[in-house]
Amino acid sequence: MTSIPRAEQPERHPAQHPKNHQYPPAGRRKSAAGGPRWGIPAAAGAALALVGGVALWSAPGRAAGDIAEQCTAKDRDCEHARTAALVKKIDPAFVLTMGDNQYDDARLKDFTKYYDKTWGAFKDKTHPVAGNHETYDPAGALAGYKAYFGARAYPQGKPYYSFDQENWHFVALDSNTLDSAQLAWLKADLAATSKKCVAAYWHHPLFSSGEHGNDPVSRPAWKLLRNAGAELVLNGHDHHYERFAPQDPDGTADANGIVELLGGMGGANPYKIEEVQPHSEKRLTDTFGVVRLHFTDHGFSWDLIGTDGKTKDSSPSYQCH
């Protein structure tokens, strides 16, 4: 038996796009030298994780989006079974998913039948966000997603939330409804954190060279993150891997800007590269795998690990602002 292919239908995008406000003057934190922020020490190869309340050196985090087609490990072409096996072998401290966790309509019975049989093994250390496919559930937008993940996806009562890991503050957003209420929450959340390093993740990328292309829905969030000195944004939606050089929300190269990582290769059918965007440094399609993220108290880097266990790409090392 082969895996059931992605439904032949156009991607629906229910997001209500906020109006793009004028970009305010930069008021972010700077790197210690005030210049480009790559070139952190080799210690970036490990990450701090909390185990029993004690800080220990442990495995780094993992990230992927666009994961569970309607297939299981017994199906010859079931890629999310292979990416899950990779995550299990690496045994990360935590897992981030960037939406479209379950195809096609993300019903609870599909989460139970497919996602749970593979990536469900890491449910207790997964911090998910919803994609557009989670809104297609006939039982209601995000119904199956919320029922399956429960407090993992709604720890603060909303489909967007934040959490801390050592010197990092992580922000999970729902890009299906990036409305004024969520943006107000984001602004307050960023103002409240005392962590040096900030990463955010959601489904629809602001910049993408793939079939969906650039999606302006998150530009207001980028502006808030950039002004708060955020380091990293992770996205899915387009089914390929892509990393960008630091840039600002308007797509202008900025040595102290945000680094975007698009990791939509968790198991869904790959998409083509359509139009290479400015500042795109690396693009891979037809490659399934997970991103192995390395976080330290002062910086970050990552490796893309393919399902064959080989490193397909490695990022530069970056310093936190």
Coordinates of C-alpha atoms in Angstrom, one line a residue:
M1 CA 0.0 0.0 0.0
T2 CA 1.2 3.5 -0.7
S3 CA 0.4 6.7 1.1
I4 CA -2.7 8.6 0.3
P5 CA -1.6 11.7 -1.6
R6 CA -2.5 15.2 -0.7
A7 CA -6.0 16.2 -1.8
E8 CA -6.0 17.8 -5.2
Q9 CA -7.5 21.1 -4.1
P10 CA -6.1 24.7 -3.8
E11 CA -4.8 25.6 -0.4
R12 CA -7.4 27.5 1.5
H13 CA -6.3 30.4 3.6
P14 CA -8.9 31.6 6.1
A15 CA -6.6 34.2 7.7
Q16 CA -7.9 37.7 8.1
H17 CA -5.0 39.8 7.1
P18 CA -4.4 42.8 9.4
K19 CA -3.7 46.1 7.7
N20 CA 0.0 46.8 7.3
H21 CA 0.9 49.6 9.6
Q22 CA 3.8 51.9 8.9
Y23 CA 7.1 50.4 10.1
P24 CA 8.2 52.3 13.2
P25 CA 11.9 53.3 13.8
A26 CA 14.0 50.4 15.1
G27 CA 14.2 50.2 18.9
R28 CA 15.6 46.7 19.2
R29 CA 18.5 45.3 21.2
K30 CA 21.8 45.1 19.4
S31 CA 24.6 42.6 19.4
A32 CA 27.4 43.4 21.7
A33 CA 29.5 44.7 18.9
G34 CA 26.7 46.5 17.2
G35 CA 27.4 44.6 13.9
P36 CA 26.6 41.3 12.3
R37 CA 25.7 38.7 14.8
W38 CA 27.1 35.5 13.4
G39 CA 30.2 33.7 14.6
I40 CA 29.3 32.4 18.1
P41 CA 31.5 29.9 19.9
A42 CA 31.5 26.2 19.0
A43 CA 29.4 25.6 22.2
A44 CA 26.3 26.2 20.0
G45 CA 26.4 22.5 19.2
A46 CA 24.6 21.7 22.4
A47 CA 21.5 23.2 24.2
L48 CA 20.4 23.6 27.7
A49 CA 17.3 21.7 28.7
L50 CA 15.5 21.5 32.1
V51 CA 15.4 18.1 33.5
G52 CA 13.7 17.7 36.9
G53 CA 14.2 21.4 37.5
V54 CA 18.0 21.1 37.1
A55 CA 19.9 22.6 34.1
L56 CA 21.7 19.9 32.2
W57 CA 23.4 19.7 28.8
S58 CA 21.0 17.8 26.7
A59 CA 19.9 17.3 23.1
P60 CA 18.7 20.4 21.2
G61 CA 15.2 21.1 20.0
R62 CA 13.6 19.8 16.8
A63 CA 11.3 21.5 14.4
A64 CA 9.2 20.6 11.3
G65 CA 5.9 21.5 9.7
D66 CA 3.4 20.0 7.3
I67 CA 3.6 16.5 8.7
A68 CA 1.0 13.7 8.8
E69 CA -0.4 12.5 5.5
Q70 CA -3.1 9.9 5.9
C71 CA -0.7 7.0 6.1
T72 CA 1.1 4.9 8.7
A73 CA 4.5 3.2 9.0
K74 CA 3.2 0.1 7.1
D75 CA 2.7 2.2 4.0
R76 CA 5.8 2.2 1.8
D77 CA 5.8 5.9 1.0
C78 CA 4.8 7.2 4.5
E79 CA 7.3 10.0 5.1
H80 CA 6.0 11.2 8.4
A81 CA 6.7 7.8 9.9
R82 CA 10.4 8.3 8.8
T83 CA 10.7 11.8 10.1
A84 CA 9.2 10.6 13.4
A85 CA 11.7 7.8 13.6
L86 CA 14.5 10.4 13.1
V87 CA 13.2 12.5 15.9
K88 CA 13.0 9.4 18.2
K89 CA 16.6 8.5 17.4
I90 CA 17.9 12.0 18.1
D91 CA 15.7 12.4 21.3
P92 CA 15.4 16.2 21.5
A93 CA 14.7 18.2 24.6
F94 CA 11.5 19.6 23.0
V95 CA 9.7 19.6 19.6
L96 CA 8.2 22.5 17.7
T97 CA 5.7 21.9 14.9
M98 CA 4.8 24.7 12.5
G99 CA 1.3 23.8 11.5
D100 CA -0.6 21.4 9.2
N101 CA 0.2 18.7 11.7
Q102 CA -2.5 16.5 10.2
Y103 CA -3.9 16.2 6.6
D104 CA -6.3 16.8 5.0
D105 CA -9.0 18.3 7.3
A106 CA -7.3 17.6 10.7
R107 CA -10.2 15.8 12.2
L108 CA -9.7 14.2 15.6
K109 CA -10.1 10.7 14.2
D110 CA -7.3 11.4 11.7
F111 CA -5.0 12.8 14.4
T112 CA -5.7 9.6 16.3
K113 CA -5.2 7.3 13.3
Y114 CA -2.2 8.9 11.7
Y115 CA -0.3 11.7 13.5
D116 CA -0.6 9.9 16.9
K117 CA 1.0 6.7 15.5
T118 CA 4.2 8.6 14.6
W119 CA 4.8 12.1 15.9
G120 CA 2.4 11.4 18.8
A121 CA 5.2 9.6 20.5
F122 CA 6.6 13.1 21.3
K123 CA 3.3 14.7 22.3
D124 CA 4.3 15.4 25.9
K125 CA 7.2 17.5 24.8
T126 CA 5.7 19.1 21.6
H127 CA 4.8 22.7 21.4
P128 CA 2.5 22.9 18.3
V129 CA 0.9 25.6 16.3
A130 CA -2.1 25.3 13.9
G131 CA -1.9 25.5 10.1
N132 CA -4.6 26.2 7.6
H133 CA -5.5 22.5 7.4
E134 CA -6.4 22.6 11.1
T135 CA -9.2 25.1 10.2
Y136 CA -10.8 22.7 7.7
D137 CA -12.2 20.3 10.3
P138 CA -16.0 19.8 9.6
A139 CA -16.5 19.8 13.4
G140 CA -15.2 23.4 13.5
A141 CA -12.0 25.3 12.9
L142 CA -9.2 23.8 15.1
A143 CA -11.7 21.4 16.8
G144 CA -9.7 18.2 16.2
Y145 CA -6.4 20.0 16.8
K146 CA -7.6 21.3 20.2
A147 CA -9.1 18.0 21.1
Y148 CA -6.0 16.1 20.3
F149 CA -3.3 18.4 21.7
G150 CA -5.3 19.9 24.6
A151 CA -3.3 22.0 26.9
R152 CA -0.2 21.4 24.8
A153 CA -1.7 23.7 22.2
Y154 CA -3.8 25.9 24.5
P155 CA -1.6 26.3 27.6
Q156 CA -2.8 29.9 28.1
G157 CA -6.4 29.3 26.9
K158 CA -5.8 30.5 23.3
P159 CA -4.2 28.9 20.2
Y160 CA -1.3 31.2 20.7
Y161 CA 1.0 31.2 23.7
S162 CA 4.6 31.5 24.9
F163 CA 7.0 29.5 27.0
D164 CA 10.6 29.8 28.3
Q165 CA 13.5 27.4 28.0
E166 CA 16.7 28.6 29.8
N167 CA 17.7 32.0 28.3
W168 CA 15.2 31.7 25.4
H169 CA 11.6 33.0 25.1
F170 CA 9.5 31.1 22.5
V171 CA 6.3 32.6 21.1
A172 CA 3.8 30.4 19.2
L173 CA 1.3 32.3 17.1
D174 CA -1.9 31.3 15.2
S175 CA -1.4 32.8 11.7
N176 CA -4.9 31.8 10.7
T177 CA -6.2 34.6 12.8
L178 CA -3.5 37.1 13.4
D179 CA -6.0 39.8 14.4
S180 CA -5.6 42.9 16.6
A181 CA -6.3 40.9 19.8
Q182 CA -3.5 38.4 19.1
L183 CA -1.1 41.2 18.1
A184 CA -1.9 43.1 21.3
W185 CA -1.2 40.0 23.2
L186 CA 2.1 39.5 21.4
K187 CA 3.2 43.1 22.1
A188 CA 2.5 42.7 25.8
D189 CA 4.1 39.2 25.9
L190 CA 7.3 40.6 24.3
A191 CA 7.4 43.5 26.7
A192 CA 7.1 41.2 29.7
T193 CA 9.9 38.8 28.9
S194 CA 13.3 39.3 30.5
K195 CA 15.0 36.6 28.4
K196 CA 17.9 37.6 26.2
C197 CA 16.9 35.5 23.2
V198 CA 13.5 35.4 21.4
A199 CA 12.2 33.0 18.8
A200 CA 8.7 32.9 17.3
Y201 CA 7.0 30.3 15.1
W202 CA 3.7 30.0 13.1
H203 CA 2.5 28.5 9.9
H204 CA 2.3 31.0 7.1
P205 CA 5.8 32.5 6.2
L206 CA 6.2 36.1 5.4
F207 CA 8.9 35.2 2.9
S208 CA 9.0 32.0 0.8
S209 CA 10.3 31.0 -2.6
G210 CA 7.8 28.1 -2.8
E211 CA 4.4 27.6 -4.5
H212 CA 2.5 29.7 -1.9
G213 CA 5.1 32.5 -1.9
N214 CA 5.2 35.4 0.4
D215 CA 2.3 35.8 2.8
P216 CA 1.9 39.3 4.3
V217 CA -0.4 38.1 7.1
S218 CA 2.4 38.1 9.6
R219 CA 4.1 41.3 8.7
P220 CA 2.6 43.2 11.7
A221 CA 3.9 40.4 14.0
W222 CA 7.4 40.6 12.3
K223 CA 7.4 44.3 13.1
L224 CA 6.6 43.7 16.8
L225 CA 9.2 41.0 17.0
R226 CA 11.9 43.0 15.2
N227 CA 11.4 46.0 17.5
A228 CA 11.6 43.7 20.5
G229 CA 14.9 42.3 19.3
A230 CA 13.7 38.8 18.3
E231 CA 16.3 36.5 16.7
L232 CA 14.5 33.8 14.8
V233 CA 11.2 33.0 13.1
L234 CA 10.2 29.5 12.0
N235 CA 7.4 28.7 9.5
G236 CA 5.9 25.9 7.4
H237 CA 3.0 26.0 4.8
D238 CA 5.2 25.7 1.7
H239 CA 6.5 22.1 1.6
H240 CA 10.2 22.7 1.3
Y241 CA 13.2 23.8 3.3
E242 CA 14.5 27.3 3.1
R243 CA 16.7 29.6 5.1
F244 CA 17.1 33.4 4.8
A245 CA 19.7 35.9 5.8
P246 CA 18.8 38.4 8.5
Q247 CA 16.3 40.9 7.1
D248 CA 13.6 43.4 8.3
P249 CA 9.8 43.0 7.9
D250 CA 9.9 44.8 4.6
G251 CA 12.5 42.4 3.1
T252 CA 15.5 44.7 3.4
A253 CA 18.8 43.1 4.3
D254 CA 19.6 43.9 7.9
A255 CA 22.6 42.4 9.8
N256 CA 20.6 42.8 13.0
G257 CA 17.4 41.6 11.5
I258 CA 15.4 38.4 12.0
V259 CA 16.5 35.1 10.5
E260 CA 13.6 33.1 8.9
L261 CA 13.7 29.4 8.7
L262 CA 11.0 27.6 6.6
G263 CA 10.8 23.9 7.5
G264 CA 7.8 22.4 5.7
M265 CA 9.3 19.0 5.0
G266 CA 7.9 16.9 7.9
G267 CA 6.1 14.4 5.7
A268 CA 3.7 16.1 3.3
N269 CA 4.2 15.9 -0.5
P270 CA 6.9 18.4 -1.5
Y271 CA 6.3 21.6 -3.4
K272 CA 8.4 23.2 -6.1
I273 CA 10.5 26.3 -5.8
E274 CA 8.7 29.0 -7.9
E275 CA 10.4 32.3 -7.5
V276 CA 13.6 32.7 -5.4
Q277 CA 13.1 35.6 -3.0
P278 CA 15.8 38.1 -2.1
H279 CA 18.1 37.1 0.8
S280 CA 17.2 33.4 0.4
E281 CA 20.4 31.6 1.2
K282 CA 19.5 27.9 0.7
R283 CA 16.5 26.0 -0.7
L284 CA 15.8 22.3 -0.8
T285 CA 12.8 20.4 -2.0
D286 CA 12.1 16.7 -2.4
T287 CA 14.0 16.4 1.0
F288 CA 12.2 15.0 4.0
G289 CA 13.6 15.6 7.5
V290 CA 13.7 17.6 10.6
V291 CA 15.6 20.7 11.7
R292 CA 17.9 20.1 14.6
L293 CA 18.0 23.4 16.5
H294 CA 20.9 24.3 18.7
F295 CA 20.1 26.9 21.4
T296 CA 22.6 28.4 23.9
D297 CA 22.4 31.2 26.3
H298 CA 23.9 33.5 23.7
G299 CA 23.0 32.3 20.3
F300 CA 21.6 29.6 17.9
S301 CA 22.3 27.6 14.8
W302 CA 20.7 24.5 13.2
D303 CA 21.2 21.5 10.9
L304 CA 18.7 20.0 8.5
I305 CA 18.8 16.2 9.0
G306 CA 17.3 14.1 6.3
T307 CA 15.5 10.8 6.9
D308 CA 18.6 9.0 5.7
G309 CA 20.4 10.4 8.8
K310 CA 22.6 12.7 6.7
T311 CA 23.0 16.5 7.3
K312 CA 21.5 18.2 4.3
D313 CA 22.3 21.8 5.3
S314 CA 23.8 23.7 8.2
S315 CA 23.1 27.3 9.1
P316 CA 25.6 30.0 10.1
S317 CA 25.9 30.5 13.8
Y318 CA 24.1 33.6 15.2
Q319 CA 24.4 35.7 18.3
C320 CA 21.3 36.9 20.2
H321 CA 20.8 40.6 20.2

